PDB file of C-alpha atoms in Angstrom:
ATOM      1  CA  MET A   7     -22.582  28.588 -98.489  1.00 60.00           C
ATOM      2  CA  MET A   8     -23.401  27.224-101.670  1.00 59.00           C
ATOM      3  CA  LYS A   9     -19.591  27.033-102.366  1.00 57.00           C
ATOM      4  CA  GLY A  10     -18.959  24.940 -99.516  1.00 53.00           C
ATOM      5  CA  LYS A  11     -22.096  22.724-100.924  1.00 50.00           C
ATOM      6  CA  ARG A  12     -20.950  22.258-104.206  1.00 52.00           C
ATOM      7  CA  ILE A  13     -17.376  21.083-102.441  1.00 47.00           C
ATOM      8  CA  ILE A  14     -18.769  18.409-100.443  1.00 47.00           C
ATOM      9  CA  ALA A  15     -20.941  17.156-103.665  1.00 44.00           C
ATOM     10  CA  VAL A  16     -17.839  17.178-105.524  1.00 40.00           C
ATOM     11  CA  VAL A  17     -15.947  14.891-102.619  1.00 39.00           C
ATOM     12  CA  LEU A  18     -18.886  12.914-102.172  1.00 38.00           C
ATOM     13  CA  ALA A  19     -18.956  12.130-106.125  1.00 41.00           C
ATOM     14  CA  LEU A  20     -15.110  11.635-106.360  1.00 39.00           C
ATOM     15  CA  ALA A  21     -16.134   8.535-103.093  1.00 41.00           C
ATOM     16  CA  VAL A  22     -18.941   7.251-105.145  1.00 40.00           C
ATOM     17  CA  LEU A  23     -16.466   6.939-107.913  1.00 36.00           C
ATOM     18  CA  THR A  24     -13.981   5.499-106.332  1.00 40.00           C
ATOM     19  CA  CYS A  25     -15.609   2.934-104.811  1.00 39.00           C
ATOM     20  CA  LEU A  26     -17.067   1.645-107.846  1.00 37.00           C
ATOM     21  CA  CYS A  27     -13.822   1.888-109.801  1.00 37.00           C
ATOM     22  CA  ALA A  28     -12.270  -0.614-106.421  1.00 40.00           C
ATOM     23  CA  CYS A  29     -15.517  -2.642-106.917  1.00 40.00           C
ATOM     24  CA  THR A  30     -15.252  -3.103-110.231  1.00 37.00           C
ATOM     25  CA  ALA A  31     -11.993  -3.359-110.965  1.00 37.00           C
ATOM     26  CA  GLN A  32     -10.144  -6.665-112.045  1.00 36.00           C
ATOM     27  CA  LYS A  33      -9.086  -9.578-109.611  1.00 38.00           C
ATOM     28  CA  PRO A  34      -5.934 -11.391-110.084  1.00 44.00           C
ATOM     29  CA  GLU A  35      -6.729 -14.549-111.832  1.00 47.00           C
ATOM     30  CA  GLU A  36      -7.085 -17.143-109.598  1.00 54.00           C
ATOM     31  CA  GLU A  37      -3.900 -19.144-108.972  1.00 68.00           C
ATOM     32  CA  GLN A  38      -5.143 -22.814-110.642  1.00 76.00           C
ATOM     33  CA  PRO A  39      -2.959 -26.223-109.897  1.00 91.00           C
ATOM     34  CA  LEU A  40      -1.293 -26.710-112.879  1.00 95.00           C
ATOM     35  CA  VAL A  41      -2.192 -30.102-114.617  1.00 95.00           C
ATOM     36  CA  ASN A  42       0.288 -32.521-116.460  1.00 96.00           C
ATOM     37  CA  MET A  43       0.302 -31.675-120.281  1.00 96.00           C
ATOM     38  CA  GLN A  44       1.151 -33.848-121.400  1.00 96.00           C
ATOM     39  CA  VAL A  45      -0.819 -36.616-120.091  1.00 96.00           C
ATOM     40  CA  LEU A  46      -3.220 -34.270-121.175  1.00 97.00           C
ATOM     41  CA  LYS A  47      -1.475 -34.178-124.293  1.00 97.00           C
ATOM     42  CA  GLN A  48      -2.274 -37.530-124.677  1.00 97.00           C
ATOM     43  CA  GLN A  49      -5.623 -37.989-123.679  1.00 98.00           C
ATOM     44  CA  LEU A  50      -6.950 -35.367-126.252  1.00 98.00           C
ATOM     45  CA  LEU A  51      -5.034 -36.843-128.693  1.00 98.00           C
ATOM     46  CA  GLU A  52      -6.563 -40.450-128.436  1.00 98.00           C
ATOM     47  CA  GLN A  53     -10.283 -39.916-127.123  1.00 98.00           C
ATOM     48  CA  VAL A  54     -11.219 -36.603-129.102  1.00 98.00           C
ATOM     49  CA  THR A  55     -12.765 -37.716-132.765  1.00 98.00           C
ATOM     50  CA  TYR A  56     -10.842 -36.003-135.363  1.00 98.00           C
ATOM     51  CA  ALA A  57     -12.085 -35.287-138.640  1.00 97.00           C
ATOM     52  CA  ALA A  58      -9.296 -36.585-140.483  1.00 96.00           C
ATOM     53  CA  PRO A  59      -5.806 -38.370-138.683  1.00 97.00           C
ATOM     54  CA  LEU A  60      -3.559 -35.638-136.888  1.00 97.00           C
ATOM     55  CA  ILE A  61      -0.097 -35.497-137.982  1.00 97.00           C
ATOM     56  CA  TYR A  62       3.027 -33.743-135.762  1.00 97.00           C
ATOM     57  CA  PHE A  63       4.217 -31.534-137.362  1.00 94.00           C
ATOM     58  CA  GLY A  64       6.120 -29.545-134.112  1.00 83.00           C
ATOM     59  CA  GLN A  65       8.788 -26.749-133.171  1.00 86.00           C
ATOM     60  CA  GLU A  66       8.094 -25.235-136.797  1.00 90.00           C
ATOM     61  CA  ALA A  67       5.055 -24.986-136.416  1.00 92.00           C
ATOM     62  CA  ALA A  68       5.553 -21.987-133.655  1.00 92.00           C
ATOM     63  CA  VAL A  69       6.063 -19.609-137.698  1.00 93.00           C
ATOM     64  CA  LEU A  70       1.777 -20.468-137.560  1.00 93.00           C
ATOM     65  CA  PHE A  71       1.854 -17.984-133.937  1.00 92.00           C
ATOM     66  CA  PRO A  72       2.087 -14.419-134.964  1.00 85.00           C
ATOM     67  CA  GLU A  73       3.942 -12.513-131.603  1.00 88.00           C
ATOM     68  CA  LEU A  74       4.598 -15.255-130.196  1.00 91.00           C
ATOM     69  CA  PRO A  75       7.117 -14.847-127.000  1.00 88.00           C
ATOM     70  CA  GLN A  76      11.072 -16.048-127.548  1.00 89.00           C
ATOM     71  CA  GLY A  77      11.282 -19.182-126.752  1.00 92.00           C
ATOM     72  CA  ALA A  78       8.128 -20.311-126.638  1.00 95.00           C
ATOM     73  CA  ALA A  79       7.249 -23.724-127.416  1.00 95.00           C
ATOM     74  CA  VAL A  80       5.130 -25.599-129.912  1.00 96.00           C
ATOM     75  CA  GLU A  81       3.498 -29.123-130.818  1.00 96.00           C
ATOM     76  CA  LEU A  82       1.009 -28.533-132.933  1.00 97.00           C
ATOM     77  CA  TYR A  83      -0.769 -31.757-134.571  1.00 98.00           C
ATOM     78  CA  ALA A  84      -3.194 -31.525-137.173  1.00 97.00           C
ATOM     79  CA  GLY A  85      -5.151 -33.428-140.131  1.00 93.00           C
ATOM     80  CA  ASP A  86      -6.081 -33.027-143.723  1.00 94.00           C
ATOM     81  CA  VAL A  87      -6.245 -29.387-144.636  1.00 93.00           C
ATOM     82  CA  ARG A  88      -9.820 -29.654-145.633  1.00 96.00           C
ATOM     83  CA  TYR A  89     -10.366 -29.892-142.160  1.00 97.00           C
ATOM     84  CA  ALA A  90      -9.967 -27.783-139.097  1.00 97.00           C
ATOM     85  CA  ASP A  91      -8.646 -30.028-136.315  1.00 98.00           C
ATOM     86  CA  LEU A  92      -6.097 -29.594-134.724  1.00 98.00           C
ATOM     87  CA  LEU A  93      -4.689 -30.326-131.045  1.00 98.00           C
ATOM     88  CA  ALA A  94      -1.418 -27.251-130.288  1.00 97.00           C
ATOM     89  CA  ILE A  95       0.137 -26.992-126.731  1.00 97.00           C
ATOM     90  CA  VAL A  96       1.965 -23.523-126.649  1.00 96.00           C
ATOM     91  CA  THR A  97       4.014 -22.989-124.156  1.00 96.00           C
ATOM     92  CA  SER A  98       5.946 -19.782-123.104  1.00 95.00           C
ATOM     93  CA  ALA A  99       7.165 -18.034-120.230  1.00 95.00           C
ATOM     94  CA  ASP A 100       4.496 -15.310-120.891  1.00 95.00           C
ATOM     95  CA  GLY A 101       1.388 -17.720-120.211  1.00 94.00           C
ATOM     96  CA  ALA A 102      -0.379 -14.224-121.234  1.00 95.00           C
ATOM     97  CA  LYS A 103       1.037 -13.604-124.954  1.00 95.00           C
ATOM     98  CA  ALA A 104       0.955 -16.524-125.614  1.00 96.00           C
ATOM     99  CA  GLU A 105      -2.529 -16.704-125.193  1.00 97.00           C
ATOM    100  CA  SER A 106      -2.833 -13.781-126.901  1.00 96.00           C
ATOM    101  CA  SER A 107      -1.045 -15.256-130.613  1.00 96.00           C
ATOM    102  CA  VAL A 108      -3.297 -18.396-129.905  1.00 97.00           C
ATOM    103  CA  ARG A 109      -6.588 -16.523-129.960  1.00 97.00           C
ATOM    104  CA  SER A 110      -4.950 -13.889-133.384  1.00 97.00           C
ATOM    105  CA  TYR A 111      -3.875 -17.607-134.902  1.00 97.00           C
ATOM    106  CA  VAL A 112      -6.993 -19.112-134.320  1.00 98.00           C
ATOM    107  CA  GLN A 113      -8.876 -15.841-136.331  1.00 97.00           C
ATOM    108  CA  GLN A 114      -6.328 -15.788-139.303  1.00 97.00           C
ATOM    109  CA  LEU A 115      -7.683 -19.538-139.543  1.00 97.00           C
ATOM    110  CA  ARG A 116     -10.584 -18.251-139.260  1.00 98.00           C
ATOM    111  CA  GLN A 117      -9.931 -15.795-142.185  1.00 97.00           C
ATOM    112  CA  GLN A 118      -8.577 -18.580-143.554  1.00 96.00           C
ATOM    113  CA  TYR A 119     -11.223 -21.102-143.903  1.00 97.00           C
ATOM    114  CA  LEU A 120     -13.268 -18.438-144.807  1.00 97.00           C
ATOM    115  CA  THR A 121     -12.875 -18.302-148.431  1.00 95.00           C
ATOM    116  CA  THR A 122     -11.562 -22.011-148.736  1.00 96.00           C
ATOM    117  CA  ALA A 123     -14.256 -24.306-146.719  1.00 97.00           C
ATOM    118  CA  PRO A 124     -17.125 -21.875-144.905  1.00 97.00           C
ATOM    119  CA  GLU A 125     -18.487 -25.407-143.010  1.00 97.00           C
ATOM    120  CA  GLN A 126     -15.335 -25.124-140.778  1.00 97.00           C
ATOM    121  CA  VAL A 127     -15.834 -22.037-139.645  1.00 98.00           C
ATOM    122  CA  SER A 128     -18.760 -22.772-136.874  1.00 97.00           C
ATOM    123  CA  LYS A 129     -15.943 -25.485-136.092  1.00 97.00           C
ATOM    124  CA  ILE A 130     -13.665 -22.863-135.432  1.00 98.00           C
ATOM    125  CA  ASP A 131     -16.080 -20.549-134.191  1.00 97.00           C
ATOM    126  CA  LYS A 132     -16.049 -22.537-131.007  1.00 97.00           C
ATOM    127  CA  ALA A 133     -12.547 -23.722-130.590  1.00 98.00           C
ATOM    128  CA  ILE A 134     -11.580 -24.255-126.630  1.00 98.00           C
ATOM    129  CA  ILE A 135      -8.420 -22.120-125.834  1.00 98.00           C
ATOM    130  CA  TRP A 136      -7.286 -23.105-122.143  1.00 98.00           C
ATOM    131  CA  LYS A 137      -5.210 -21.139-120.771  1.00 97.00           C
ATOM    132  CA  ASN A 138      -2.599 -23.189-117.579  1.00 97.00           C
ATOM    133  CA  GLY A 139       0.240 -21.859-116.044  1.00 95.00           C
ATOM    134  CA  ASN A 140       2.365 -21.081-119.015  1.00 95.00           C
ATOM    135  CA  SER A 141       1.085 -23.613-121.254  1.00 97.00           C
ATOM    136  CA  VAL A 142      -2.001 -22.531-123.247  1.00 97.00           C
ATOM    137  CA  VAL A 143      -3.704 -25.238-124.993  1.00 98.00           C
ATOM    138  CA  LEU A 144      -5.926 -25.203-128.426  1.00 98.00           C
ATOM    139  CA  CYS A 145      -8.341 -27.656-129.868  1.00 98.00           C
ATOM    140  CA  ILE A 146     -10.664 -27.546-132.887  1.00 98.00           C
ATOM    141  CA  THR A 147     -12.932 -30.778-133.453  1.00 98.00           C
ATOM    142  CA  ASP A 148     -16.470 -31.610-133.661  1.00 97.00           C
ATOM    143  CA  ASP A 149     -15.577 -33.636-130.762  1.00 97.00           C
ATOM    144  CA  ALA A 150     -15.249 -29.880-128.681  1.00 97.00           C
ATOM    145  CA  ASP A 151     -17.972 -31.411-125.834  1.00 97.00           C
ATOM    146  CA  LYS A 152     -15.400 -34.582-125.175  1.00 98.00           C
ATOM    147  CA  ALA A 153     -11.716 -32.593-125.387  1.00 98.00           C
ATOM    148  CA  ARG A 154     -13.793 -29.620-122.914  1.00 97.00           C
ATOM    149  CA  THR A 155     -14.748 -32.773-120.209  1.00 97.00           C
ATOM    150  CA  ILE A 156     -10.902 -34.398-120.819  1.00 98.00           C
ATOM    151  CA  ILE A 157      -9.598 -30.963-119.931  1.00 97.00           C
ATOM    152  CA  GLU A 158     -11.782 -29.725-116.568  1.00 96.00           C
ATOM    153  CA  ASN A 159     -10.517 -32.621-115.511  1.00 96.00           C
ATOM    154  CA  ALA A 160      -7.002 -33.139-116.438  1.00 94.00           C
ATOM    155  CA  PRO A 161      -4.866 -35.162-114.066  1.00 93.00           C
ATOM    156  CA  LEU A 162      -2.407 -32.471-111.648  1.00 93.00           C
ATOM    157  CA  ALA A 163       1.285 -31.996-112.675  1.00 89.00           C
ATOM    158  CA  GLY A 164       2.481 -34.821-110.673  1.00 81.00           C
ATOM    159  CA  GLN A 165      -0.522 -36.851-110.665  1.00 72.00           C
ATOM    160  CA  GLN A 166      -0.668 -40.094-113.117  1.00 65.00           C
ATOM    161  CA  PRO A 167      -4.290 -40.448-114.623  1.00 58.00           C
ATOM    162  CA  GLU A 168      -7.123 -42.363-113.595  1.00 60.00           C
ATOM    163  CA  THR A 169      -7.125 -45.743-115.414  1.00 55.00           C
ATOM    164  CA  ASP A 170     -10.017 -47.998-115.345  1.00 51.00           C
ATOM    165  CA  ALA A 171      -8.472 -50.605-113.766  1.00 45.00           C
ATOM    166  CA  PRO A 172      -9.573 -52.189-110.726  1.00 45.00           C
ATOM    167  CA  THR A 173      -7.124 -51.770-107.686  1.00 43.00           C
ATOM    168  CA  ASP A 174      -8.901 -53.516-105.065  1.00 44.00           C
ATOM    169  CA  PRO A 175      -9.144 -57.124-104.887  1.00 44.00           C
ATOM    170  CA  PRO A 176     -12.911 -58.925-106.053  1.00 42.00           C
ATOM    171  CA  THR A 177     -15.297 -59.176-102.918  1.00 45.00           C
ATOM    172  CA  ASP A 178     -15.306 -63.416-103.601  1.00 45.00           C
ATOM    173  CA  ALA A 179     -11.689 -63.654-102.948  1.00 42.00           C
ATOM    174  CA  PRO A 180     -10.511 -64.261 -99.348  1.00 44.00           C
ATOM    175  CA  THR A 181      -7.934 -60.877 -97.879  1.00 44.00           C
ATOM    176  CA  ASP A 182      -6.276 -63.275 -94.865  1.00 46.00           C
ATOM    177  CA  ALA A 183      -4.395 -66.560 -95.199  1.00 44.00           C
ATOM    178  CA  PRO A 184      -7.307 -69.027 -92.680  1.00 44.00           C
ATOM    179  CA  THR A 185      -5.393 -68.658 -89.707  1.00 45.00           C
ATOM    180  CA  ASP A 186      -6.383 -72.370 -88.755  1.00 46.00           C
ATOM    181  CA  ALA A 187      -4.028 -73.595 -91.614  1.00 45.00           C
ATOM    182  CA  PRO A 188      -1.232 -76.183 -90.559  1.00 45.00           C
ATOM    183  CA  THR A 189       2.239 -74.730 -91.110  1.00 47.00           C
ATOM    184  CA  ASP A 190       5.588 -77.206 -91.832  1.00 47.00           C
ATOM    185  CA  ALA A 191       7.253 -76.512 -88.383  1.00 45.00           C
ATOM    186  CA  PRO A 192       7.587 -79.346 -86.083  1.00 46.00           C
ATOM    187  CA  THR A 193       5.302 -79.010 -83.079  1.00 48.00           C
ATOM    188  CA  GLN A 194       7.308 -79.886 -79.821  1.00 46.00           C
TER     189      GLN A 194
END
């Protein structure tokens, strides 16, 4: 009798444990729509304030990112070395590895600035790392709120960004030609 109760207790405990594991298991990342990275890059370069003008370093900058997957593309814009400000877009067939590599780079950058320019560390600690599909955006700036807003409102792939130009005609302009306007055609 006692042995049967123990078996039932163990089975119930395993059932509860299984339920808890199933409930807390990570769900796969929801598929998010892909953004137009070229437009996003331009918006981040033109609308965000950086401590110094940013210069394009190109694919050669890939050596800065540890464990970057083979064949990954890197677009790096950085300024004066006295400032940690930068914008990088890393694209790889394995977006998760690219993100891990970007995070490792940020940690290395933080360690480097701890000794050379400690006032920049708080900016590095607020670095924006955002993964979208197989691309990862890294933005380090004091203007992080503006950068975050731009990223959150980035146009989807295949879409052009919204412009400030009016699309509707002014309300005081006529929309149709008058119906009683004279015509040049002779009447018979």
